PDB file of C-alpha atoms and ligand atoms in Angstrom:
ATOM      1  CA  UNK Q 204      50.070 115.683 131.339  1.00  0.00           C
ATOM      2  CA  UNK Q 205      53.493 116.010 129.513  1.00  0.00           C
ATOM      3  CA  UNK Q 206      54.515 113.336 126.918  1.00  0.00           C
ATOM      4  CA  UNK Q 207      57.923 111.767 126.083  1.00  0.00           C
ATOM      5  CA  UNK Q 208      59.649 109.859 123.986  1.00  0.00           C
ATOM      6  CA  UNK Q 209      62.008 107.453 125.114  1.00  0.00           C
ATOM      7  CA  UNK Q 210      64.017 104.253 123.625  1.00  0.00           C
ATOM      8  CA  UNK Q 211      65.603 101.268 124.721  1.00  0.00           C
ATOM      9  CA  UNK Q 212      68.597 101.403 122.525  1.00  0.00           C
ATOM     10  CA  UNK Q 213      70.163  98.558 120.348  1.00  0.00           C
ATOM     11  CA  UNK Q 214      73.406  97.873 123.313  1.00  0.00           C
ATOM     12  CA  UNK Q 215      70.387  97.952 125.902  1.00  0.00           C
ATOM     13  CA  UNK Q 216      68.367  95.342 123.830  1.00  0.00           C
ATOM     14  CA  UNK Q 217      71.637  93.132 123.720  1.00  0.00           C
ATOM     15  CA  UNK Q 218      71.786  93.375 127.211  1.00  0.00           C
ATOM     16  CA  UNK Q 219      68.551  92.338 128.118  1.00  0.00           C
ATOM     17  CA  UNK Q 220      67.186  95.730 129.859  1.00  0.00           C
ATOM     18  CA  UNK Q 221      63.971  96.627 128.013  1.00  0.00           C
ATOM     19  CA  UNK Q 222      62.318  95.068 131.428  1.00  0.00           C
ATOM     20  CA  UNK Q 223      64.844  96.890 133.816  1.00  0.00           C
ATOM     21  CA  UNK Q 224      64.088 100.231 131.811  1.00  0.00           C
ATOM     22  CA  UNK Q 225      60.582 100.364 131.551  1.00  0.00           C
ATOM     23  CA  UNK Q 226      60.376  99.021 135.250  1.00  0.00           C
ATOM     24  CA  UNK Q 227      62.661 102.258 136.615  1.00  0.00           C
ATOM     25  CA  UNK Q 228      60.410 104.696 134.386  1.00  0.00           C
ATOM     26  CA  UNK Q 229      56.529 102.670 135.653  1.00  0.00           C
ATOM     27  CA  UNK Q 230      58.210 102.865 139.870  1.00  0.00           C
ATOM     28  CA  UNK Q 231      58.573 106.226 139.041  1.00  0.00           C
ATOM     29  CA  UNK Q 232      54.869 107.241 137.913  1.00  0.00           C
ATOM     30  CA  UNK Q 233      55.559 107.267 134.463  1.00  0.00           C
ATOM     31  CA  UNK Q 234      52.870 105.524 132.244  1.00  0.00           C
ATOM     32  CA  UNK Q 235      53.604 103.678 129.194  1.00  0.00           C
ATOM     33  CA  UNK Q 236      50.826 104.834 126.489  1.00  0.00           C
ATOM     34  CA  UNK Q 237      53.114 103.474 123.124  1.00  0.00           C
ATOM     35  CA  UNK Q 238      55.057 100.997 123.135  1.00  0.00           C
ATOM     36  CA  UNK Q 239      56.886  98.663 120.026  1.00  0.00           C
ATOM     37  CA  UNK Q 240      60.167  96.864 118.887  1.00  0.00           C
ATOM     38  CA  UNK Q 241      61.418  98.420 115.656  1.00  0.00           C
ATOM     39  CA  UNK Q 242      64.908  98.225 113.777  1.00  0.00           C
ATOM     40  CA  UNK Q 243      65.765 101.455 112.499  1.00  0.00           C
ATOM     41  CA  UNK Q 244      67.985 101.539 109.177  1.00  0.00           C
ATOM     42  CA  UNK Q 245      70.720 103.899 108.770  1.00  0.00           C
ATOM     43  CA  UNK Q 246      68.290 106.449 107.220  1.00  0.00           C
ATOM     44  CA  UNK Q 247      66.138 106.261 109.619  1.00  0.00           C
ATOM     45  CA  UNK Q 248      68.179 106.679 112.404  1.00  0.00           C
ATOM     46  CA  UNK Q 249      70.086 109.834 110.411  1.00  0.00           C
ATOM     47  CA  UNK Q 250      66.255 111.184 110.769  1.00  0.00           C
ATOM     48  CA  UNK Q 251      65.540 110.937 114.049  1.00  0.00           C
ATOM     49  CA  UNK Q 252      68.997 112.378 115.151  1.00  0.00           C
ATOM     50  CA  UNK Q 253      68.538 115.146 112.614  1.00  0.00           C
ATOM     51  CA  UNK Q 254      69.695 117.919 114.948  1.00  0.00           C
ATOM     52  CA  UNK Q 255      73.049 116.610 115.822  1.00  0.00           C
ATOM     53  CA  UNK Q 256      74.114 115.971 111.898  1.00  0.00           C
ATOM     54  CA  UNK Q 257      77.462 117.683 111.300  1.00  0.00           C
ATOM     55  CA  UNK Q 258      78.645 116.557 114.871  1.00  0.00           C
ATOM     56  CA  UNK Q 259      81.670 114.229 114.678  1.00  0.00           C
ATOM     57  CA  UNK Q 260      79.823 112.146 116.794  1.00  0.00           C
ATOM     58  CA  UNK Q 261      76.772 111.472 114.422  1.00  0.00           C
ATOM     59  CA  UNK Q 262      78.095 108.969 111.487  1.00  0.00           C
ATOM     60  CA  UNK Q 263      79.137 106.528 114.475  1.00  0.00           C
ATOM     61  CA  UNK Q 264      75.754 107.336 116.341  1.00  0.00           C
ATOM     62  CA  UNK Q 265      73.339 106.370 112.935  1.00  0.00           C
ATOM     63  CA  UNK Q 266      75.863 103.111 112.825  1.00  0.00           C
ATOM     64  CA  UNK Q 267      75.181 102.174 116.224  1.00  0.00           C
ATOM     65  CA  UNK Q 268      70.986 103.324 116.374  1.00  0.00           C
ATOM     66  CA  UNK Q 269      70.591 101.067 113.018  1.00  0.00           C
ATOM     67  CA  UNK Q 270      72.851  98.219 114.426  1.00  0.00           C
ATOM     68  CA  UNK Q 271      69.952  96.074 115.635  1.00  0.00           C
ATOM     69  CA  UNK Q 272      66.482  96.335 117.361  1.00  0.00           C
ATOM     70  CA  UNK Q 273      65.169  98.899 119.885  1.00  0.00           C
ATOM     71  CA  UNK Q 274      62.288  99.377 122.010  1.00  0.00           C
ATOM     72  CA  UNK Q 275      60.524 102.552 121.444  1.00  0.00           C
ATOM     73  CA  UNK Q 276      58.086 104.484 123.906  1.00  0.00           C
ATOM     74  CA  UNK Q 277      55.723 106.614 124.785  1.00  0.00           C
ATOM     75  CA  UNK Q 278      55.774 107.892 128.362  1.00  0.00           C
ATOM     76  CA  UNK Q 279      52.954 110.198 129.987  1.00  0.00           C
ATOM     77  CA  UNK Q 280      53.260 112.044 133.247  1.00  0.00           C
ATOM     78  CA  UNK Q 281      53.510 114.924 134.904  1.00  0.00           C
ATOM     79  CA  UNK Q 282      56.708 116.501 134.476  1.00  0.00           C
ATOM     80  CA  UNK Q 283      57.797 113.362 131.702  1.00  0.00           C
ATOM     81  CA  UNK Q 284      60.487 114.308 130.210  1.00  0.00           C
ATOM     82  CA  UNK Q 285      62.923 115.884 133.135  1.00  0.00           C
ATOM     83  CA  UNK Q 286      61.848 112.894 135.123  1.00  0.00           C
ATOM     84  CA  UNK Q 287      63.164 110.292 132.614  1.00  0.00           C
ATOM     85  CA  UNK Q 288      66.189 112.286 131.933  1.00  0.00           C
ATOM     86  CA  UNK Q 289      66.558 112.553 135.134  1.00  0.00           C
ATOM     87  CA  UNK Q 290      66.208 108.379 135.661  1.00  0.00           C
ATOM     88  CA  UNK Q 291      68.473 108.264 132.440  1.00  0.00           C
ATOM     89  CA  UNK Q 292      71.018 110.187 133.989  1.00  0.00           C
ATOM     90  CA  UNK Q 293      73.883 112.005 131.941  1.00  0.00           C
ATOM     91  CA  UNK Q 294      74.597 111.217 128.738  1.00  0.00           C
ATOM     92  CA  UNK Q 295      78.258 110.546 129.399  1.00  0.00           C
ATOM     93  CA  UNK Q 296      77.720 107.252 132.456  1.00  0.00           C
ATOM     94  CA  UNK Q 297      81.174 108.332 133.602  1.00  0.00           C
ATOM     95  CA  UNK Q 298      79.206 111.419 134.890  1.00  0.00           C
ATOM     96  CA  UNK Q 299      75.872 110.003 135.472  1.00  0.00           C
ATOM     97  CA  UNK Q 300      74.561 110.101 139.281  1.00  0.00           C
ATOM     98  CA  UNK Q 301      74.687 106.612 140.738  1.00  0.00           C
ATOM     99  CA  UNK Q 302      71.657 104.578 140.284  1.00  0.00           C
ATOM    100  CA  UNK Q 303      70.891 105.841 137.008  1.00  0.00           C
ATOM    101  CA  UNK Q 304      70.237 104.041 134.061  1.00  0.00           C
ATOM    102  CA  UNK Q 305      73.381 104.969 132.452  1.00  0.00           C
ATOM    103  CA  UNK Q 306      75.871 104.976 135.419  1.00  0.00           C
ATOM    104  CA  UNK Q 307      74.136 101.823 136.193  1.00  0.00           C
ATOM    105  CA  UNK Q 308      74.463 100.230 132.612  1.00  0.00           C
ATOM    106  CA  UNK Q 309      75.933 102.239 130.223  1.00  0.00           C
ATOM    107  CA  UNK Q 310      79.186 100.871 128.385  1.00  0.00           C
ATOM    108  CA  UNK Q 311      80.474 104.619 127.142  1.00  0.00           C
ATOM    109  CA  UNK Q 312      78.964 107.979 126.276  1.00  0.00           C
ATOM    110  CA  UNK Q 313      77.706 106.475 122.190  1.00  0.00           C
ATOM    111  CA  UNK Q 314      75.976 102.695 124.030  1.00  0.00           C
ATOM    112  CA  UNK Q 315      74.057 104.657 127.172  1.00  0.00           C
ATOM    113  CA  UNK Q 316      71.058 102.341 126.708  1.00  0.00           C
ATOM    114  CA  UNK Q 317      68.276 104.684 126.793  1.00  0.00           C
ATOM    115  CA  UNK Q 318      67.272 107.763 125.245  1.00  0.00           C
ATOM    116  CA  UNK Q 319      64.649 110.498 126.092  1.00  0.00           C
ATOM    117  CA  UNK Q 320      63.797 113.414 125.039  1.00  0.00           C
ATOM    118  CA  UNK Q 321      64.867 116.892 126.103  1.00  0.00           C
ATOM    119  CA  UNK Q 322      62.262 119.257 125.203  1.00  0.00           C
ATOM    120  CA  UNK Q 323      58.304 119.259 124.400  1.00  0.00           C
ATOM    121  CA  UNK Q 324      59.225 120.127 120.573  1.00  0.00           C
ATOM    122  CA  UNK Q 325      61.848 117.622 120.327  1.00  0.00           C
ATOM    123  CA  UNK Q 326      59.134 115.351 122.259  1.00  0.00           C
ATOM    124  CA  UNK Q 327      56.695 116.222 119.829  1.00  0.00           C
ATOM    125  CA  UNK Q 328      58.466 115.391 116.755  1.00  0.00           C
ATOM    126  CA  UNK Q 329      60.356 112.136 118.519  1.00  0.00           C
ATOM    127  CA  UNK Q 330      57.024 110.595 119.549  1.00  0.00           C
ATOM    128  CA  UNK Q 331      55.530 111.372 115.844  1.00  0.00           C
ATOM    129  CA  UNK Q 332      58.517 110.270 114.360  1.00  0.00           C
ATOM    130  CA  UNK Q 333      57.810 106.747 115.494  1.00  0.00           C
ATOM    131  CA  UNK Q 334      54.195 106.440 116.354  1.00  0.00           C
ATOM    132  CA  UNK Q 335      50.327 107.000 114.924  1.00  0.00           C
ATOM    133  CA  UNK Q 336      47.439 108.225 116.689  1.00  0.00           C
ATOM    134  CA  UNK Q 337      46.513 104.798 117.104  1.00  0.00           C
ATOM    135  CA  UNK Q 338      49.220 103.399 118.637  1.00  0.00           C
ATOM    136  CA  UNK Q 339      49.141 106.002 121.437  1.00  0.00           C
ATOM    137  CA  UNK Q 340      46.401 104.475 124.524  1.00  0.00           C
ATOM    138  CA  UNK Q 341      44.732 106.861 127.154  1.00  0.00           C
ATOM    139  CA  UNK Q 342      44.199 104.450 129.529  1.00  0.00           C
TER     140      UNK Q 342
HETATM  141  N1  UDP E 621      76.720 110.748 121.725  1.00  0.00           N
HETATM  142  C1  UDP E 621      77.994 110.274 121.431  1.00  0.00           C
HETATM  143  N2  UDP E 621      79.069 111.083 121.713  1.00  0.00           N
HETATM  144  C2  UDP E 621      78.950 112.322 122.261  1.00  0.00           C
HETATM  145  C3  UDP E 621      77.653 112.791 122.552  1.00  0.00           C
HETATM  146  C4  UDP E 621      76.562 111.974 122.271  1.00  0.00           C
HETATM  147  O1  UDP E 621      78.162 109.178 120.926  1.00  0.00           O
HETATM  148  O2  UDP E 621      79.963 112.989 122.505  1.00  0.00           O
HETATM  149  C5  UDP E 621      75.551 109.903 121.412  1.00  0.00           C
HETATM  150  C6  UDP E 621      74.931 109.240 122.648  1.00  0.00           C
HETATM  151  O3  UDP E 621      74.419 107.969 122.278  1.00  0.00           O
HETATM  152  C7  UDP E 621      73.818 110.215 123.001  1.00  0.00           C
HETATM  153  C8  UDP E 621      73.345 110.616 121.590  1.00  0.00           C
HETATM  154  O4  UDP E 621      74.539 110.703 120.833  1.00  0.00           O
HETATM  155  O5  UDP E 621      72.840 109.615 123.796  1.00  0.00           O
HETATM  156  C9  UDP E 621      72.601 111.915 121.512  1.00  0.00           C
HETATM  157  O6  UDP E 621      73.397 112.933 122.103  1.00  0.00           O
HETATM  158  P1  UDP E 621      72.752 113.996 123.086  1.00  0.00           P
HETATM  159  O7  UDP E 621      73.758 115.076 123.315  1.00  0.00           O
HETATM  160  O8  UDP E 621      71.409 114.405 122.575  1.00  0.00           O
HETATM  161  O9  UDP E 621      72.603 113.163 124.461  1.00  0.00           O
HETATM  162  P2  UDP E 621      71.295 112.627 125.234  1.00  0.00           P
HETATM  163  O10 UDP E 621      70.201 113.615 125.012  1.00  0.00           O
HETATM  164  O11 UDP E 621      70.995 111.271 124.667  1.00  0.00           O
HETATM  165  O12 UDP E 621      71.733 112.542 126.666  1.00  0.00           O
HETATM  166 MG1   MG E 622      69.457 114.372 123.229  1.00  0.00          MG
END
């Protein structure tokens, strides 16, 4: 079973989606095995978006990820993390499929309201970056 890591950004915490996000990712056969409300500070965030530092897109990213609270998550399931990228849709909502989580609710390309990861190393490190052993559940 393949892990993931995904979040409920700071815009999608303003707009009340943790329930709409985690809903679209459970109807899908994902299972939630971490879950928690954290407030990342600028450092923090600069951390977890390590491999994008240098982009011209990163200072405003760290601003916006430390802005206010997020839901982070665990996911397990076969095929995890194309399947919530997939439910995520692109990263840019203007070219998200329709009935994605981004076209759906997305206000530009920086607030997309979710986030998961792309690859089992970037999993690995994303899900360890935010969680113990025992705050992951086999259940
Ligand atoms: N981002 C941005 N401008 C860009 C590209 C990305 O503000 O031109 C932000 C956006 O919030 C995105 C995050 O940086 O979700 C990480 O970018 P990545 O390319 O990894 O997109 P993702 O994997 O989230 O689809
Ligand atoms: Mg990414």
């Amino acid at each position: 079973m393949e892990r993931t890591l995904s979040i409920v950004k700071p815009d999608g915490i303003q707009k009340h989606l943790i329930g709409e996000v985690i809903k679209r990712f459970q109807d899908h056969g994902l299972k939630v095995i971490g879950l928690k409300m954290i407030s990342m500070d600028k450092k923090e965030a600069e951390g977890f978006y390590a491999v994008h530092r240098g982009k011209p897109f990163y200072g405003s990213l760290t601003t916006f990820m430390s802005s206010g609270p997020s839901v982070v998550m665990v996911l397990e399931g076969e095929g995890a993390i194309s399947k919530t990228r997939e439910l995520m849709g692109a990263t840019d909502p203007k070219q998200a499929k329709e009935g994605t989580l981004r076209r759906q609710f997305a206000t530009n390309i920086e607030k997309n309201v979710v986030h998961g990861s792309d690859a089992p190393e970037t999993a690995a490190f994303e899900i360890q970056y935010f969680f113990n052993a025992l705050e992951i559940f086999e259940y």
